[in-house]
Amino acid sequence: MNVQSDLFEEINRLKKEKNAVLLAHYYQEPDIQDIADYIGDSLGLSQEAAKTNADIIVFAGVHFMAETAKILSPGKKVLIPDLNAGCSLADSCPADKFHAFKQKYPEHIVITYVNCSAEVKAMSDIICTSSNAAKVIDSVPKEKKIIFAPDKNLGKFLIKKTGRDMLLWDGTCMVHEIFSLEKITKLKIRHSKAELIAHPECESAVLEIADYVGSTTGLLNHTVNSDTKEFIVATESGILHQMMKASPDKTFIPAPPDNSCACNDCPHMKLNTLEKLYLCMKNETPEVDVPEPIRRLALKPIIRMLEIGRG
Ligand code: 13P
Ligand code: SF4
């Protein structure tokens, strides 16, 4: 017996004993993905959190994702392996500053990317994720003006895609904004048959040369459905685990960031470990909570998004 299989056994036992469901984002470490009951992108995880019958939701992801689960399922205990697993993009949009910004444009509809705090969601009209953002924007009548927050790269991409002129909040994701165009271009030359696939949180220069742009689930499905055998993947490297599992005959090259690393990990997502996951299930802490007045306000725009569904 090794430590990893002991932990797998214990986590599986705790899941049954406590009627807990383990939801994991694609950016989690491979061991956590392998033991999860459901692995998905932000939208899939919200949909799963809304419909689960479990008493406890163990959320292997970052804080805003666990918060969204709590907003949707207030009667359930929501646990996260590491309470410090935040998000640079959510942090780039503090609620007080966003409130002041929104006050200046009272006529605008506020569409907010799910990567934000519960307080910012509570100030929004509709939430979206990278897999349904264009569909959410299309649901807003043409004559209405739109504020889009907090990711400016996704916002710019959506302005081009939908033709809507939106007012953008100046936020970015620390993981997706540091891909090196120069290194990616060199990789593309060396692997001339490879497709470059990218998450829309990447900078415009990377998105412009990408062969396919999509959410984490979109990227995964594309690698399965495409006839191409080689992919350069411009998103957090955790997704490569599922890509390799789904298509063992294909080659996946993580797009390199503009630093000395070969691939790009989200330091927040990677705060969660198998050991912390086990301890949080055993001790039922740390727990994620949302004050009821904020929860009620934040629920409405999330429900509007879930009604719109996948794009
Ligand atoms: P999706 O899961 O919607 O693709 O978003 C990626 C992300 O940045 C999560 O933090
Ligand atoms: Fe936030 Fe970026 Fe990490 Fe996603 S990858 S959790 S957007 S910092």
XYZ file of C-alpha atoms and ligand atoms in Angstrom:
329
model
C 0.000 0.000 0.000
C 1.312 3.483 -0.756
C 0.208 6.818 0.675
C -1.679 7.781 -2.466
C -3.815 4.613 -2.580
C -4.457 4.885 1.194
C -5.726 8.408 0.650
C -7.880 7.336 -2.302
C -9.437 4.611 -0.150
C -10.049 6.978 2.775
C -11.531 9.691 0.567
C -13.865 7.173 -1.086
C -14.909 5.882 2.346
C -15.595 9.421 3.604
C -17.624 10.218 0.476
C -19.967 7.297 1.239
C -20.061 7.783 5.011
C -20.907 11.503 4.759
C -22.980 11.401 1.549
C -20.516 13.845 0.011
C -19.980 14.596 -3.666
C -16.545 15.614 -4.900
C -16.563 18.179 -7.715
C -13.243 19.063 -9.355
C -12.164 21.613 -11.934
C -9.938 20.512 -14.835
C -7.077 22.599 -13.394
C -6.771 20.392 -10.294
C -3.821 18.034 -9.943
C -4.310 14.654 -11.710
C -4.862 12.657 -8.467
C -7.749 14.907 -7.455
C -9.272 14.675 -10.942
C -9.014 10.884 -10.783
C -10.921 10.592 -7.519
C -13.598 13.206 -8.289
C -17.241 12.268 -8.892
C -17.503 14.984 -11.491
C -14.791 16.915 -13.375
C -15.764 19.921 -15.422
C -15.475 23.538 -16.457
C -16.979 26.388 -14.451
C -20.415 26.002 -16.055
C -20.542 22.213 -15.696
C -19.523 22.461 -12.057
C -22.253 25.041 -11.323
C -24.844 22.848 -13.043
C -23.693 19.857 -10.995
C -23.742 21.845 -7.722
C -27.311 22.971 -8.478
C -28.659 19.445 -8.950
C -26.760 17.245 -6.491
C -28.599 15.270 -3.791
C -25.486 14.986 -1.614
C -25.426 16.510 1.898
C -21.892 17.841 1.449
C -20.307 19.379 -1.652
C -16.520 19.090 -1.578
C -15.281 21.621 -4.110
C -11.804 20.988 -5.478
C -11.400 24.282 -7.253
C -11.018 27.913 -6.240
C -13.023 30.009 -3.792
C -15.404 31.726 -6.247
C -16.435 28.294 -7.583
C -17.205 26.944 -4.100
C -19.075 30.184 -3.353
C -21.190 29.680 -6.483
C -22.021 26.150 -5.289
C -23.087 27.551 -1.890
C -25.233 30.245 -3.557
C -27.003 27.537 -5.574
C -27.294 24.992 -2.753
C -27.526 26.967 0.526
C -28.807 23.962 2.507
C -25.650 21.973 1.845
C -22.301 22.173 3.545
C -19.693 23.332 0.989
C -16.068 22.442 1.732
C -12.877 23.494 -0.051
C -9.506 21.790 0.595
C -7.635 25.115 0.946
C -9.520 28.294 1.843
C -6.664 30.371 0.372
C -7.325 29.034 -3.130
C -8.360 32.387 -4.581
C -8.230 33.775 -8.119
C -6.211 36.705 -9.478
C -9.033 37.546 -11.872
C -11.680 37.676 -9.126
C -9.240 39.744 -7.009
C -8.810 42.229 -9.870
C -12.419 43.306 -9.359
C -12.949 44.446 -5.733
C -16.652 44.908 -4.869
C -16.342 48.549 -3.687
C -14.511 49.662 -6.837
C -16.918 47.749 -9.052
C -19.873 49.355 -7.276
C -18.450 52.847 -7.943
C -17.804 51.954 -11.621
C -21.318 50.566 -12.092
C -22.869 53.726 -10.557
C -21.385 55.773 -13.401
C -23.321 53.757 -15.995
C -26.820 53.225 -14.592
C -28.303 52.411 -18.029
C -25.931 49.487 -18.660
C -26.763 45.802 -18.240
C -24.015 44.131 -16.172
C -22.737 40.798 -17.490
C -20.172 39.271 -15.169
C -17.880 36.359 -15.787
C -18.301 33.734 -13.054
C -14.680 34.359 -11.911
C -15.676 37.065 -9.404
C -16.746 37.308 -5.759
C -20.299 36.721 -4.515
C -20.508 40.494 -3.797
C -19.756 41.327 -7.439
C -22.226 38.678 -8.616
C -24.838 40.311 -6.377
C -24.353 43.571 -8.369
C -24.731 41.810 -11.743
C -27.660 41.188 -14.093
C -26.413 37.952 -15.691
C -23.420 35.721 -14.994
C -21.616 33.891 -17.783
C -18.728 31.463 -18.150
C -16.319 31.012 -21.035
C -18.583 28.314 -22.467
C -21.732 30.442 -22.763
C -20.585 34.093 -22.726
C -21.516 34.816 -26.376
C -24.956 33.249 -25.890
C -25.496 35.301 -22.709
C -24.532 38.518 -24.567
C -26.855 37.605 -27.478
C -29.715 37.249 -24.958
C -29.478 40.987 -24.150
C -31.627 43.171 -26.477
C -29.487 44.915 -29.129
C -30.402 48.445 -27.971
C -29.119 47.836 -24.411
C -25.620 48.900 -23.427
C -23.447 46.322 -21.647
C -20.740 46.368 -18.970
C -18.601 43.224 -19.134
C -16.408 42.312 -16.137
C -13.875 41.349 -14.939
C -11.754 39.759 -17.732
C -10.723 42.255 -20.429
C -9.173 39.604 -22.712
C -12.361 37.560 -22.758
C -14.282 40.848 -23.148
C -12.247 41.897 -26.218
C -12.678 38.431 -27.735
C -16.448 38.638 -27.196
C -16.730 42.133 -28.697
C -15.253 40.692 -31.909
C -17.335 37.525 -31.767
C -20.723 39.110 -31.002
C -20.255 42.522 -32.630
C -21.491 44.185 -29.386
C -19.624 47.235 -28.160
C -19.203 46.535 -24.445
C -17.642 48.578 -21.664
C -14.855 46.415 -20.192
C -13.512 46.131 -16.644
C -9.689 46.057 -16.663
C -9.063 42.610 -15.119
C -6.914 39.667 -16.191
C -5.989 36.140 -15.141
C -2.334 35.831 -14.058
C -2.091 32.403 -15.721
C -3.591 33.168 -19.123
C -2.006 36.586 -19.640
C 1.585 35.325 -19.464
C 1.752 32.990 -22.448
C 4.709 33.915 -24.634
C 3.719 34.729 -28.208
C 7.344 34.325 -29.253
C 7.748 30.852 -27.743
C 4.340 29.738 -29.074
C 5.268 30.946 -32.568
C 8.546 28.981 -32.407
C 6.621 25.878 -31.259
C 4.165 26.303 -34.144
C 7.049 26.394 -36.619
C 8.649 23.290 -35.082
C 5.311 21.419 -34.969
C 3.813 22.594 -38.248
C 0.938 20.078 -38.177
C -0.113 20.946 -34.606
C -3.230 22.993 -33.869
C -2.925 25.848 -31.381
C -5.940 25.758 -29.055
C -6.478 28.535 -26.496
C -8.715 29.608 -23.625
C -10.379 33.013 -24.247
C -8.730 34.469 -21.113
C -5.473 34.567 -23.166
C -4.298 37.854 -24.670
C -5.641 38.918 -28.096
C -2.277 38.276 -29.815
C -2.442 34.579 -28.813
C -6.162 34.259 -29.630
C -5.601 35.771 -33.078
C -3.200 32.985 -34.095
C -5.198 30.175 -32.386
C -6.901 27.524 -34.514
C -9.608 27.010 -31.890
C -10.703 29.100 -28.881
C -12.951 27.688 -26.152
C -13.662 26.950 -22.502
C -11.803 24.083 -20.844
C -14.605 21.661 -21.795
C -14.677 23.151 -25.301
C -10.924 22.611 -25.673
C -11.143 19.027 -24.387
C -14.028 18.160 -26.744
C -12.195 19.759 -29.651
C -9.126 17.573 -29.121
C -11.374 14.479 -29.129
C -13.375 15.476 -32.218
C -10.563 16.903 -34.369
C -8.630 14.681 -36.797
C -5.441 16.492 -35.802
C -2.925 14.417 -33.844
C -0.895 17.183 -32.178
C -2.033 20.162 -30.119
C -0.330 23.161 -28.504
C -2.546 23.917 -25.504
C -2.724 27.532 -24.257
C -4.462 27.209 -20.920
C -3.647 25.924 -17.423
C -1.747 22.652 -17.767
C -4.117 20.588 -15.542
C -6.448 20.043 -18.522
C -3.754 18.004 -20.305
C -4.469 15.105 -17.931
C -8.007 14.658 -19.324
C -6.864 15.324 -22.904
C -4.250 12.557 -22.675
C -6.755 10.184 -21.064
C -9.381 10.847 -23.742
C -6.931 10.630 -26.697
C -3.894 8.527 -25.710
C -2.802 8.372 -29.373
C -2.464 12.165 -29.640
C 0.307 14.530 -28.492
C -0.340 17.524 -26.242
C 2.237 20.266 -25.798
C 1.591 22.839 -23.055
C 2.030 26.369 -24.414
C 4.986 27.966 -22.600
C 4.621 31.076 -20.459
C 6.933 34.096 -20.558
C 9.134 32.816 -17.701
C 11.507 29.917 -17.127
C 8.720 27.268 -16.750
C 7.785 24.892 -19.561
C 4.098 24.820 -18.654
C 1.646 27.046 -16.875
C 0.104 26.132 -13.516
C -2.437 28.232 -11.609
C -0.866 28.701 -8.143
C -4.334 29.087 -6.593
C -5.792 25.922 -8.107
C -2.679 23.988 -7.172
C -2.973 24.937 -3.476
C -5.432 22.041 -3.219
C -3.678 18.705 -2.672
C -4.868 15.146 -2.092
C -3.775 15.384 1.564
C -5.685 18.632 2.140
C -8.693 17.131 0.369
C -8.662 14.151 2.728
C -8.292 16.366 5.833
C -11.082 18.710 4.770
C -13.456 15.764 4.269
C -12.451 14.178 7.561
C -12.741 17.378 9.641
C -15.483 19.032 7.542
C -13.506 22.241 7.391
C -12.715 24.750 5.861
C -16.292 25.558 4.958
C -17.391 28.203 2.445
C -20.310 30.404 3.407
C -22.069 33.382 1.818
C -24.103 35.901 3.877
C -27.803 35.385 3.092
C -28.592 38.913 1.737
C -25.680 38.633 -0.744
C -26.536 35.044 -1.586
C -30.116 35.962 -2.499
C -28.969 38.803 -4.785
C -26.214 36.710 -6.389
C -28.564 33.773 -7.038
C -30.729 35.643 -9.583
C -28.005 36.354 -12.202
C -26.607 32.811 -11.774
C -30.062 31.307 -12.386
C -30.415 33.486 -15.504
C -27.150 32.000 -16.748
C -28.193 28.410 -15.971
C -31.457 28.968 -17.864
C -29.436 30.051 -20.909
C -27.230 26.931 -20.600
C -24.178 26.029 -22.674
C -23.297 28.127 -25.744
P -13.631 27.479 -17.556
O -13.656 26.354 -16.603
O -14.981 28.121 -17.661
O -13.077 27.134 -18.874
O -12.701 28.631 -16.919
C -11.376 28.486 -16.700
C -10.881 29.185 -15.505
O -10.117 30.080 -15.563
C -11.278 28.700 -14.219
O -10.628 29.398 -13.267
Fe -8.267 32.498 -11.574
Fe -6.728 32.307 -13.699
Fe -6.395 30.593 -11.694
Fe -8.603 30.460 -13.251
S -6.514 30.080 -13.875
S -8.501 30.348 -11.015
S -8.928 32.633 -13.724
S -6.047 32.821 -11.605
